[in-house]
XYZ file of C-alpha atoms in Angstrom:
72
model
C 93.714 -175.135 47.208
C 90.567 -173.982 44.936
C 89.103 -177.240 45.366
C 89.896 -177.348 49.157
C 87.148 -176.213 51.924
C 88.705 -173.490 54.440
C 87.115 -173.491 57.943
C 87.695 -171.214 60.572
C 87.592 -173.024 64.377
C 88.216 -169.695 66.033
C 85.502 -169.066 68.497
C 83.551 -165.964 67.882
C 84.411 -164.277 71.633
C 88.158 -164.118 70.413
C 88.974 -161.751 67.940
C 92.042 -161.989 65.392
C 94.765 -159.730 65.742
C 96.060 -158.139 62.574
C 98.797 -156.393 62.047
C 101.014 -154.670 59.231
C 103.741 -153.113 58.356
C 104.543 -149.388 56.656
C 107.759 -148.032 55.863
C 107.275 -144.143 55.560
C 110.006 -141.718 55.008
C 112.286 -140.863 57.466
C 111.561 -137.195 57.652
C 107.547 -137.843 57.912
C 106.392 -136.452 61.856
C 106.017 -139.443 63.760
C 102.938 -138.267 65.615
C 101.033 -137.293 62.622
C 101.756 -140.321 61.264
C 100.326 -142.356 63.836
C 97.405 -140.182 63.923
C 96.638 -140.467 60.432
C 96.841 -144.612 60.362
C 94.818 -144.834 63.706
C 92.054 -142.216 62.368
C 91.894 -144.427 58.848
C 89.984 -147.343 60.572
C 87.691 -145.375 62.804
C 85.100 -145.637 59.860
C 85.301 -149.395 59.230
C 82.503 -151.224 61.280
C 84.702 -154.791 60.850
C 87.723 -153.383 62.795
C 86.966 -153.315 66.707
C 87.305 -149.758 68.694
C 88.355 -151.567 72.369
C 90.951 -151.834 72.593
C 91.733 -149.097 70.981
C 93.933 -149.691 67.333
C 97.504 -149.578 68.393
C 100.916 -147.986 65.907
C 104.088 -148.526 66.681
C 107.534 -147.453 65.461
C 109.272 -150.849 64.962
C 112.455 -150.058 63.052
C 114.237 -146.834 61.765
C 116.600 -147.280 59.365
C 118.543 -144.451 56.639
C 115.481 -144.043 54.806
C 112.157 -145.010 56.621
C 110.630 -145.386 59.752
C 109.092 -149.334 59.891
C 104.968 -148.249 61.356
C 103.569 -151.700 62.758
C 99.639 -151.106 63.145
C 97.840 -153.440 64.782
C 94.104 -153.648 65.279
C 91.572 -156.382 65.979
């Protein structure tokens, strides 16, 4: 793979969707939470603002709360 060439084919007018994963604590307020991860890419000029960056709770378990946020 170091030796290899990487292109991208995607065309320019479609953007990539990106999305990860956080496990917070359990007892962390949900809506704060979500605040917090949505307001951390309103500075960065390579993530799009429309549509808007999206969190959702994807899992709960004993101990966390599974955040997926996605952006483009």
């Amino acid at each position: 793979l170091a030796n290899s060439q990487i292109s991208n084919f995607s065309p320019g007018h479609h953007p990539i969707l990106r999305v990860h994963i956080f496990k917070i604590g359990l007892h962390e307020d949900v809506e704060r939470t979500k605040k917090i991860m949505k307001d951390s890419l309103k500075d960065l000029a390579s993530i799009r603002q429309w549509p808007e960056p999206l969190v959702i709770v994807s899992d709960i378990t004993d101990s966390w709360v599974n955040y997926k946020l996605v952006y483009y």
